[in-house]
N, CA, C and O of each residue as an XYZ file, in Angstrom:
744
protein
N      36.142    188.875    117.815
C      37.000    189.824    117.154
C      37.119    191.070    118.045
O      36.269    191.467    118.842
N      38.319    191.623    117.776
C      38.546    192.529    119.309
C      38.239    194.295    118.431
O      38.886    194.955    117.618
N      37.470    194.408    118.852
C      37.366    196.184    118.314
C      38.269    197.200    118.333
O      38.728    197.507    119.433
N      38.546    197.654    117.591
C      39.697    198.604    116.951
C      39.282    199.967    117.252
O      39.184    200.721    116.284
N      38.962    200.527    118.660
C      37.882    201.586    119.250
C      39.433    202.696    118.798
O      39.199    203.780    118.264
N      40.155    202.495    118.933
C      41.265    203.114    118.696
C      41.732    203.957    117.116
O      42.116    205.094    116.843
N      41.537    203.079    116.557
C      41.836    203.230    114.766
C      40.162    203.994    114.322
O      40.047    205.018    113.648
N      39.333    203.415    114.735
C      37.783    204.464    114.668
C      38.393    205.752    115.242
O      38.719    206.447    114.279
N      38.663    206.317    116.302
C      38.930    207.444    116.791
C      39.714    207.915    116.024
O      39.171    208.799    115.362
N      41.198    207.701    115.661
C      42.019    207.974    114.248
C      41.416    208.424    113.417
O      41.461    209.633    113.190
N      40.714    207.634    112.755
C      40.097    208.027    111.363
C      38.925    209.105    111.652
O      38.638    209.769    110.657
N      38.330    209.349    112.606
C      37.291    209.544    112.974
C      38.014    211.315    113.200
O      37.493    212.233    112.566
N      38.904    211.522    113.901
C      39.242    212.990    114.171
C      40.482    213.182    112.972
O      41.290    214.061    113.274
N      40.740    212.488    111.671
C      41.288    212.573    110.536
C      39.892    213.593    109.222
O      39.870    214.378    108.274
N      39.029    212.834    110.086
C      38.391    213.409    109.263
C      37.564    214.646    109.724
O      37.123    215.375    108.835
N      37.346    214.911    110.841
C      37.150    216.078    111.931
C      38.110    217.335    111.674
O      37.712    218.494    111.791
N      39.387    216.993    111.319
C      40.534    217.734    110.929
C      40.842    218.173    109.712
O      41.729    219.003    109.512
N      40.141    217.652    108.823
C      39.932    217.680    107.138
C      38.950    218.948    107.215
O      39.103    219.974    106.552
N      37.828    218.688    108.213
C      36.691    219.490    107.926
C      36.787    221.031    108.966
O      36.441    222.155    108.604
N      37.177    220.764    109.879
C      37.937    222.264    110.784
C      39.151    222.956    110.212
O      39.287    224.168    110.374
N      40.252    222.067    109.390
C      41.530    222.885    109.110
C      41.365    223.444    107.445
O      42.016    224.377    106.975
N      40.106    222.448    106.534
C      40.484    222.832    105.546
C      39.033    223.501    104.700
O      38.913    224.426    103.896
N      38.152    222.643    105.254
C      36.852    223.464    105.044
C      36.531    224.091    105.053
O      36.383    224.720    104.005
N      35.924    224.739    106.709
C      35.506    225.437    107.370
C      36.055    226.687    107.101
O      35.304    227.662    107.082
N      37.601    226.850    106.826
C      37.916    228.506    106.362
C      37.928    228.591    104.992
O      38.982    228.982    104.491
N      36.967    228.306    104.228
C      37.039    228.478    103.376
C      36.169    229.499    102.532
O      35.086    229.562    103.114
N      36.158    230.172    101.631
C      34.917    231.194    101.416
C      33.657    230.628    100.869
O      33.490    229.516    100.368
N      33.112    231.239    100.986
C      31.730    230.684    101.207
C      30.790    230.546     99.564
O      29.657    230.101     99.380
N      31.347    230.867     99.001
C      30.936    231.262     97.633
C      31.816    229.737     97.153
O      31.230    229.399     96.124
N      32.512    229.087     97.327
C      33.182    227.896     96.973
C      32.119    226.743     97.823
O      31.533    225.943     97.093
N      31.864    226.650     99.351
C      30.827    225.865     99.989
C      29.791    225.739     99.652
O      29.131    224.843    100.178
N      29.192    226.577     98.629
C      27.998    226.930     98.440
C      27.690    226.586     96.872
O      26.612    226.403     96.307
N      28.958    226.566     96.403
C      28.261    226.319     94.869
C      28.315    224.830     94.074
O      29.364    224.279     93.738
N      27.055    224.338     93.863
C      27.362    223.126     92.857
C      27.545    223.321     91.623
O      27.352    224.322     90.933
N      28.222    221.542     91.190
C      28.852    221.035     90.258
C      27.606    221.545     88.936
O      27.785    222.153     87.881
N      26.225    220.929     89.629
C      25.043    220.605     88.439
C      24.014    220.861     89.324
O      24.368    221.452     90.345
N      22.825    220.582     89.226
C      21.549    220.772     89.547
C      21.413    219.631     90.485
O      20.684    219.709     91.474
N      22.400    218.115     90.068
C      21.811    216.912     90.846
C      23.101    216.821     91.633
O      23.434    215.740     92.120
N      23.822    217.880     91.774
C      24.736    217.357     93.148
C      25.236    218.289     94.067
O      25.259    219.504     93.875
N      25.581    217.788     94.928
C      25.303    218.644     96.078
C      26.788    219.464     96.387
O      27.915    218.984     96.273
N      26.364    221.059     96.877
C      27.500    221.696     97.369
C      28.357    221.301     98.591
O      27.746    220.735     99.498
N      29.379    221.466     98.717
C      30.361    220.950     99.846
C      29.348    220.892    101.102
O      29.083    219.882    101.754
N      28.671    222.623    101.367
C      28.157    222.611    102.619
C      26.950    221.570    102.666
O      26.807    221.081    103.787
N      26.110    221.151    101.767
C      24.772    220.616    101.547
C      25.574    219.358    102.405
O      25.362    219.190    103.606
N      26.356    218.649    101.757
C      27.140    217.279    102.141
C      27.468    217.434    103.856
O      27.633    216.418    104.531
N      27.534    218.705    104.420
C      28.219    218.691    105.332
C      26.919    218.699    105.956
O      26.970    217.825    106.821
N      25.906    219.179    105.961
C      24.627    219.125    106.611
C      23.873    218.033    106.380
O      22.943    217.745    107.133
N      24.083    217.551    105.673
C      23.532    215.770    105.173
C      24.309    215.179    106.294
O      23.469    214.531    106.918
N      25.492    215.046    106.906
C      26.185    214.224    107.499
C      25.432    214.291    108.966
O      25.052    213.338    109.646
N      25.301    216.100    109.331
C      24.221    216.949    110.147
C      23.151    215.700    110.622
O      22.943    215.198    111.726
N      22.653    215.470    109.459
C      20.980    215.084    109.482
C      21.654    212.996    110.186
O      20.948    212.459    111.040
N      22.415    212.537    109.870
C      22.811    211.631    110.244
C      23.084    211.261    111.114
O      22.736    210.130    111.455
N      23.818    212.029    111.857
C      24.395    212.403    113.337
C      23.263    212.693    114.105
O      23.238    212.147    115.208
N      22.066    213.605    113.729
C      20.745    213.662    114.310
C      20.118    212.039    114.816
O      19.365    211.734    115.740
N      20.566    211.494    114.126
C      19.407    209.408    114.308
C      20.629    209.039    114.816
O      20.414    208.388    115.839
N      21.691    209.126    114.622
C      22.882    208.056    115.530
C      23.221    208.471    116.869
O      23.429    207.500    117.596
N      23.323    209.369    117.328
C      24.066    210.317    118.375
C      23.169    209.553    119.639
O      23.382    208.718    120.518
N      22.028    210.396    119.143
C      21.396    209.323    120.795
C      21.243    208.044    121.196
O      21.109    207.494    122.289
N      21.304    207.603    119.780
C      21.145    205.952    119.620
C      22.266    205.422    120.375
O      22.057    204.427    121.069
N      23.566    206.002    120.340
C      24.527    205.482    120.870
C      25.015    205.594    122.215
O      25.559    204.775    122.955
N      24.656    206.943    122.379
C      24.406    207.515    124.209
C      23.696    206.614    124.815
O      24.019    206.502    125.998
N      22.895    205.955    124.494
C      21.283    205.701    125.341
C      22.039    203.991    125.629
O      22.212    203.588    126.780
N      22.304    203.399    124.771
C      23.190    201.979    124.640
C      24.690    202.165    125.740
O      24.912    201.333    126.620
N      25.575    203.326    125.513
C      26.636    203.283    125.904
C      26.228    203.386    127.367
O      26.652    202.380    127.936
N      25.547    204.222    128.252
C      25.689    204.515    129.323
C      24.774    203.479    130.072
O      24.925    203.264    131.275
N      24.078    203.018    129.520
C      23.043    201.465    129.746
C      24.018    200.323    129.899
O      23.843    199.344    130.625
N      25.000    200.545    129.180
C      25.921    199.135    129.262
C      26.805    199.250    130.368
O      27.358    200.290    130.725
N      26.941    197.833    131.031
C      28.053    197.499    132.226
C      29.307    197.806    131.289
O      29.584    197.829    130.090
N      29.906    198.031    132.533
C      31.350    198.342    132.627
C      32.327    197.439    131.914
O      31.812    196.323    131.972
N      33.508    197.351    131.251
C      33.802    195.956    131.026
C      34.891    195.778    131.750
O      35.641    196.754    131.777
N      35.343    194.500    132.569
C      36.458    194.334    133.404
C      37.800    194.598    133.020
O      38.201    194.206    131.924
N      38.544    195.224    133.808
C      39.983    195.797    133.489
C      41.080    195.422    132.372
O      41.850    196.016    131.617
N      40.597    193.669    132.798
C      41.490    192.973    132.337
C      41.125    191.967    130.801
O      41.545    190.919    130.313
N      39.857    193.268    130.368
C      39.316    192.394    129.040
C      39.228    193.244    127.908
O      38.465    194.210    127.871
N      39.607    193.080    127.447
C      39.537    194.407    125.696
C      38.216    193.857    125.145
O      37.725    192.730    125.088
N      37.661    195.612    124.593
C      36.557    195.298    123.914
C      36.616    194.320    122.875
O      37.679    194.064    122.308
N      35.052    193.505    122.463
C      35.566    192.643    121.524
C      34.028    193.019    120.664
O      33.144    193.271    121.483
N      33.599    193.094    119.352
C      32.484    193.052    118.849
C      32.218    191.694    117.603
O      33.111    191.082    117.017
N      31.075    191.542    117.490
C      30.494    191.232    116.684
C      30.210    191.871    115.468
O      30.282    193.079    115.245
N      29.847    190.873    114.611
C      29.655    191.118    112.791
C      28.369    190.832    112.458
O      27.888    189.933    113.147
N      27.470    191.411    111.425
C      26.729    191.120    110.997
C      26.954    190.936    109.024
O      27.706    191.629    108.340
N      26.232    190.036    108.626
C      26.607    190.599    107.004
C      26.384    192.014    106.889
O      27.179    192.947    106.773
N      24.697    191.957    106.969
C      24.198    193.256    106.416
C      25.157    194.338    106.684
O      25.302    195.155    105.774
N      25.760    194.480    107.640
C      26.688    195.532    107.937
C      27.784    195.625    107.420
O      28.189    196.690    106.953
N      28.491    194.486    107.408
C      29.727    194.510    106.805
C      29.552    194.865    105.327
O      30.385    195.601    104.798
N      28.380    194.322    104.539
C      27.589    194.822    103.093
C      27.991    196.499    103.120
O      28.894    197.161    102.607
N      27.074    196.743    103.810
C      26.713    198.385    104.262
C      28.063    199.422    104.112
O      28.136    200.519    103.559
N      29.285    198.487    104.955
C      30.616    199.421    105.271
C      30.957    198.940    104.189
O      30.965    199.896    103.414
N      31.333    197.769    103.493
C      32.054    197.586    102.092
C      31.421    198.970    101.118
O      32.212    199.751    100.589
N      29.929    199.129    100.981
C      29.048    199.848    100.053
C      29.642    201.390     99.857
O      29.853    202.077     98.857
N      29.815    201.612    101.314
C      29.856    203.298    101.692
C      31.478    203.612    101.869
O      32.022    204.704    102.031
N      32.291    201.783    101.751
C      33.880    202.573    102.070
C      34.731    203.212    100.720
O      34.774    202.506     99.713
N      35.202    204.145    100.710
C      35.813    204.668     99.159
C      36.998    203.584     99.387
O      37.219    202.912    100.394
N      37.812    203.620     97.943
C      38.359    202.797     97.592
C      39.630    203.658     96.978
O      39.921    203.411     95.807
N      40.184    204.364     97.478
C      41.235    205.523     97.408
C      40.424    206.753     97.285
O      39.753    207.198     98.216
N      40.488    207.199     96.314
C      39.678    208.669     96.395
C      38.437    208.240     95.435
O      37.693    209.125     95.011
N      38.204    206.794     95.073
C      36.961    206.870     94.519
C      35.658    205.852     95.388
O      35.736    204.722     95.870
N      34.781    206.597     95.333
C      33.242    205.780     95.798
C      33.150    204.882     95.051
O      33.429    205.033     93.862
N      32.596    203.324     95.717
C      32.867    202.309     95.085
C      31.232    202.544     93.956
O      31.104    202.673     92.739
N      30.282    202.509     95.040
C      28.843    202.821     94.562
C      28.373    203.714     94.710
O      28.576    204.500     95.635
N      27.584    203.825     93.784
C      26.202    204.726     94.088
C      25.165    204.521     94.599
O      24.304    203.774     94.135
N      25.058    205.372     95.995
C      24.148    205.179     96.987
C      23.244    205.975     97.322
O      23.535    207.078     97.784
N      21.807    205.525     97.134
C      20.736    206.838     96.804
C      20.666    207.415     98.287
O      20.984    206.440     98.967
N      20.433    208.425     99.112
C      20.402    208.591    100.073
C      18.458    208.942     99.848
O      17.809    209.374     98.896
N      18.041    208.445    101.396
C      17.291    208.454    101.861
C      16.447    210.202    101.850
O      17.201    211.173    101.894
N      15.113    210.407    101.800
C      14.612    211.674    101.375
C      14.980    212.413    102.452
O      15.499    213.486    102.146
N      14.840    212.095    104.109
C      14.620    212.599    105.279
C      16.064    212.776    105.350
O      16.457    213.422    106.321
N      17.198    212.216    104.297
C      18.616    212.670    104.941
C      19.095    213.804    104.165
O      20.216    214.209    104.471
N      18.326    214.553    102.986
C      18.646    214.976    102.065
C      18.879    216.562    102.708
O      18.110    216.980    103.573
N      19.672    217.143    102.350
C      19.937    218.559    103.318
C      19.459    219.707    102.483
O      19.924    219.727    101.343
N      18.672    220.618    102.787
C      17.611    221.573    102.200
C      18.543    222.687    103.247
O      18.701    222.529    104.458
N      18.999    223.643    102.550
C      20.064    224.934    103.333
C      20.001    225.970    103.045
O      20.050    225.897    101.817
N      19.906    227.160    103.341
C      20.427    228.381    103.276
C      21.708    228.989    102.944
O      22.484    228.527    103.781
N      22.271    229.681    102.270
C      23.595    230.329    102.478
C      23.483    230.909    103.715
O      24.542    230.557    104.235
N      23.209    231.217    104.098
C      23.442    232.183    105.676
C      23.410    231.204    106.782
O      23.657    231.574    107.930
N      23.089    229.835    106.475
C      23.669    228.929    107.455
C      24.809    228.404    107.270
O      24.829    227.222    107.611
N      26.018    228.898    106.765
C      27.144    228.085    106.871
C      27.599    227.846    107.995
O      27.783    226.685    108.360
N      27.936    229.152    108.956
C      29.044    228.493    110.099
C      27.833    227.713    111.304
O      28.205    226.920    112.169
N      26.829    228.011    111.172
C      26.014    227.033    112.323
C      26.108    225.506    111.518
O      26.402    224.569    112.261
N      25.938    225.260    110.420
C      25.977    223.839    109.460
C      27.647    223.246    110.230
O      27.905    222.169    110.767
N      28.515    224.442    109.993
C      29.861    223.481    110.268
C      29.887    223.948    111.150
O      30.933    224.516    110.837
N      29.579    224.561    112.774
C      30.062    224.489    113.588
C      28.577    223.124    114.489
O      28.719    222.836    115.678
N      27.526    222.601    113.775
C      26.825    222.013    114.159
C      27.595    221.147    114.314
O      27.879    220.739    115.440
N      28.383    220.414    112.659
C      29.198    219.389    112.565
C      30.062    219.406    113.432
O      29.489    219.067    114.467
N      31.176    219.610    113.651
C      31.971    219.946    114.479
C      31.695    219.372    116.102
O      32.544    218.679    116.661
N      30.321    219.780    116.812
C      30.261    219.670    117.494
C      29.746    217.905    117.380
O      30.407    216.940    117.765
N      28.901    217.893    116.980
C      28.557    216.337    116.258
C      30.001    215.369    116.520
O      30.096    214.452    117.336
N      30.957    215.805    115.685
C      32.187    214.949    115.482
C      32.350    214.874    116.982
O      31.935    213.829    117.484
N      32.962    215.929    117.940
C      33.528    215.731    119.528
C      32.684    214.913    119.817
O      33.138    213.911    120.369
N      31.069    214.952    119.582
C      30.333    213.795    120.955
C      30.642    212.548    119.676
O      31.019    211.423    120.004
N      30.507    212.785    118.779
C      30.671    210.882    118.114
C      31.422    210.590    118.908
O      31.183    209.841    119.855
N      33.160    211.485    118.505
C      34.457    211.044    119.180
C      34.316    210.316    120.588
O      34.395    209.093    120.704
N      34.010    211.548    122.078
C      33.083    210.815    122.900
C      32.664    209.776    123.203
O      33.107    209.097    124.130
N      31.689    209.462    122.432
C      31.339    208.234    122.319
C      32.056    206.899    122.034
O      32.030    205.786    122.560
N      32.719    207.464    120.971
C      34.055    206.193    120.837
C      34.629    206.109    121.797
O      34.623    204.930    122.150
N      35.228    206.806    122.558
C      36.081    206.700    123.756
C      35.179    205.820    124.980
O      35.390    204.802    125.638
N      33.980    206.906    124.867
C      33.314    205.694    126.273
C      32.694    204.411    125.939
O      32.215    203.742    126.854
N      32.644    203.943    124.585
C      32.651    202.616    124.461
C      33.860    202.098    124.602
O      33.886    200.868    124.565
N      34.719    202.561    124.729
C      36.214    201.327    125.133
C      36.299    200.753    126.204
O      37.016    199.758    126.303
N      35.575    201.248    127.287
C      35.358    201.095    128.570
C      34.141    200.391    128.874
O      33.822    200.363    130.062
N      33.289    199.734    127.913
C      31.955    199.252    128.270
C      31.594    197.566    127.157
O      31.503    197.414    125.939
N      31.502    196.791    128.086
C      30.902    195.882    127.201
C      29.699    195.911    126.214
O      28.530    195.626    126.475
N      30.264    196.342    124.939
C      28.616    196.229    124.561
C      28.957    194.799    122.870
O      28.722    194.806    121.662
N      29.277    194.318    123.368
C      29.821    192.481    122.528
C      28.395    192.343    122.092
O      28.471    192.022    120.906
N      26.808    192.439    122.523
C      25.798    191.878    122.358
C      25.137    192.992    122.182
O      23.991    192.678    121.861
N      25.286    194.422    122.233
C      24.620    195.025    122.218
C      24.120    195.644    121.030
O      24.980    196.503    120.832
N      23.308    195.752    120.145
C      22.875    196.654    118.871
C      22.292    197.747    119.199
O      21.955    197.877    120.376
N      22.024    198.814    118.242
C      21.269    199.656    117.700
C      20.704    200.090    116.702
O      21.338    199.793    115.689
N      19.611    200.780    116.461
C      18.687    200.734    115.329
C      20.011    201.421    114.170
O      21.169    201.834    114.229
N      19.229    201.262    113.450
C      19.604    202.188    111.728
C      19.067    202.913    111.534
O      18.232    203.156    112.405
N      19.071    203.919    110.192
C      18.314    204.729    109.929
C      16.965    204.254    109.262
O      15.954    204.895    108.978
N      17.284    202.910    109.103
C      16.215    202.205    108.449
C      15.114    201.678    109.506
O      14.063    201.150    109.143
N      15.493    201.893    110.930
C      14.515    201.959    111.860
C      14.854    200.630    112.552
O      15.957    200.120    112.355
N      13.835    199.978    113.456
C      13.725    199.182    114.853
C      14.618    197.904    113.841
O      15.834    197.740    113.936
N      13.924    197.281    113.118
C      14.042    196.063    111.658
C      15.416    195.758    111.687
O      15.849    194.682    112.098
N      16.298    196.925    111.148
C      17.506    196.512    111.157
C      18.812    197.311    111.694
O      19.152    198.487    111.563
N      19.355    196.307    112.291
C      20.077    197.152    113.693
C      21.521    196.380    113.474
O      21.686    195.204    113.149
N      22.360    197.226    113.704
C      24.042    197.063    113.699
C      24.517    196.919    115.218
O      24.064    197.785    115.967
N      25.377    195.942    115.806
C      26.209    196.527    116.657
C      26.708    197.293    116.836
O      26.829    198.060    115.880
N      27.413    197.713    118.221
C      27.690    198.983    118.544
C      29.012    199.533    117.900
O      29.192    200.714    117.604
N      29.904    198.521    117.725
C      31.550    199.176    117.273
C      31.459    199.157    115.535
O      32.099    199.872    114.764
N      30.276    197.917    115.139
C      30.503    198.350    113.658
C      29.368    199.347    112.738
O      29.325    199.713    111.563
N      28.382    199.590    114.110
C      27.578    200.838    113.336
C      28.626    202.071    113.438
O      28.533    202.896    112.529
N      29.673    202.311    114.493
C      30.240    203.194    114.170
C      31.570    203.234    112.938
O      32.204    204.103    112.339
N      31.538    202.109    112.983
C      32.943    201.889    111.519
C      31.481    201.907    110.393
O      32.108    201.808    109.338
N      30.525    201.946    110.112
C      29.587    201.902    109.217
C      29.527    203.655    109.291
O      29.591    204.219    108.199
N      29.442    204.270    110.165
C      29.128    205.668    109.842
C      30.756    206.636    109.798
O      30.805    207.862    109.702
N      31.660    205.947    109.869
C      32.899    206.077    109.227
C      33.389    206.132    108.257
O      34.372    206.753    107.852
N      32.380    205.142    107.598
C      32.825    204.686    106.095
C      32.289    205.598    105.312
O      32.863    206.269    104.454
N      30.384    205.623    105.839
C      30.322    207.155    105.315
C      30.339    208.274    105.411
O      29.710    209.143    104.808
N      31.222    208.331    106.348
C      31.741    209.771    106.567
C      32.971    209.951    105.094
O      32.973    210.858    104.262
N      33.814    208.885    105.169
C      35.196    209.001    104.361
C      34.705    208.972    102.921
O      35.431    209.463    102.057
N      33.230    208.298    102.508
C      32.373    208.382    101.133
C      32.491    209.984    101.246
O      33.501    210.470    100.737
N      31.558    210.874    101.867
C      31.202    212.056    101.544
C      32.212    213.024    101.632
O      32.101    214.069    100.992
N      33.481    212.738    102.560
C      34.666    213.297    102.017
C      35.639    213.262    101.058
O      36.648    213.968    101.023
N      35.289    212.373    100.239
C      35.944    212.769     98.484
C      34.778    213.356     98.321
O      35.278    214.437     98.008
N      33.256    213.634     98.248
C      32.516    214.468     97.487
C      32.620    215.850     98.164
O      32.018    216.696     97.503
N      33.002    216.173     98.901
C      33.095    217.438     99.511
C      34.706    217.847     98.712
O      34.898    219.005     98.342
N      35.677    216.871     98.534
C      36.847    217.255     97.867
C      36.685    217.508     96.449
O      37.393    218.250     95.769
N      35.271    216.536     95.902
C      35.132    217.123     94.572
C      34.463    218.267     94.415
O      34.436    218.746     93.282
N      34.000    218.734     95.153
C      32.733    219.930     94.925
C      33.579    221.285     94.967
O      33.545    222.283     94.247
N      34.197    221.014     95.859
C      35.149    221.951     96.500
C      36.352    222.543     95.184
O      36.818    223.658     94.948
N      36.563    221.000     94.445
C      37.801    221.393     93.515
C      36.826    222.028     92.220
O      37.233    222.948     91.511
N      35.638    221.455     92.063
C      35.168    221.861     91.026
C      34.776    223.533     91.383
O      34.937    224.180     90.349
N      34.400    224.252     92.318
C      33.674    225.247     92.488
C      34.908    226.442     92.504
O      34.474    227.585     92.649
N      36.243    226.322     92.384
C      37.595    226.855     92.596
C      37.502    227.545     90.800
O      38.452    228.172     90.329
């Protein structure tokens, strides 16, 4: 199956553009305030994504620049796993609604300050360019065989083009909750 490194980048600075044009200027007293006690403010979500980008980022550097080149005349192609394809079905919204409910992990849970907003979104921000990055210099590299860990550690590991459509999916999950937090806190 031939990887869609292209349509990842799309969606990928769609949603980079959601969070620089419509977020980010926004006042801070709206980023900051939750719905309830058990859910999280726009910015919390945006530093949760933070804490995500922390375990993937190198994971994917360290694989991409390790991998041969791929010949001129061959388009990337990746591999499937269930568990993964499970994973991206789990975390992909389904118009503006989350299909499931997905407990997030303790170590991903974002603990913030108000006085960290613009380092939280200009962390993100910078996060998004090297993901982006990264998408780009995998178009240029065979990695058909190559995996990387999860957040779930060494055990269980995604390929390279669909751990990034896996952290796509939840990227586009936590952007309806950043659209709900956002509408509710108005």
């Amino acid at each position: 199956m031939e990887a869609n490194y292209e349509k990842m980048l799309q969606d990928s600075n769609r949603i980079k553009n959601y969070i620089k044009g419509d977020i980010a200027n926004m006042d801070e007293s709206v980023l900051t305030k939750k719905q309830s006690a058990k859910k999280w403010s726009a910015l919390e979500v945006v530093e949760h994504l933070n804490k995500v980008y922390d375990v993937y980022l190198d994971n994917f550097r360290k694989v991409i620049d390790g991998a041969d080149d791929l010949p001129e005349s061959e388009a990337p192609t990746m591999k499937r796993t269930i568990v993964a394809r499970l994973s991206i079905y789990a975390n992909k919204p389904k118009g503006k609604k989350r299909r499931f409910k997905v407990k997030t992990f303790d170590f991903f849970r974002p603990a913030i300050a108000p006085e960290q907003l613009h380092d939280i979104l200009d962390t993100y921000l910078q996060n998004k360019e090297t993901f982006n990055g990264l998408i780009k210099d995998a178009r240029t590299k065979n990695l058909r065989n190559v995996k990387i860990p999860t957040a779930l550690g060494e055990r269980v590991k995604f390929y390279v083009a669909e751990c990034f459509e896996f952290l796509l999916a939840h990227e586009e999950r936590h952007m309806i909750q950043i659209a709900e937090a956002v509408e509710a806190a108005r």
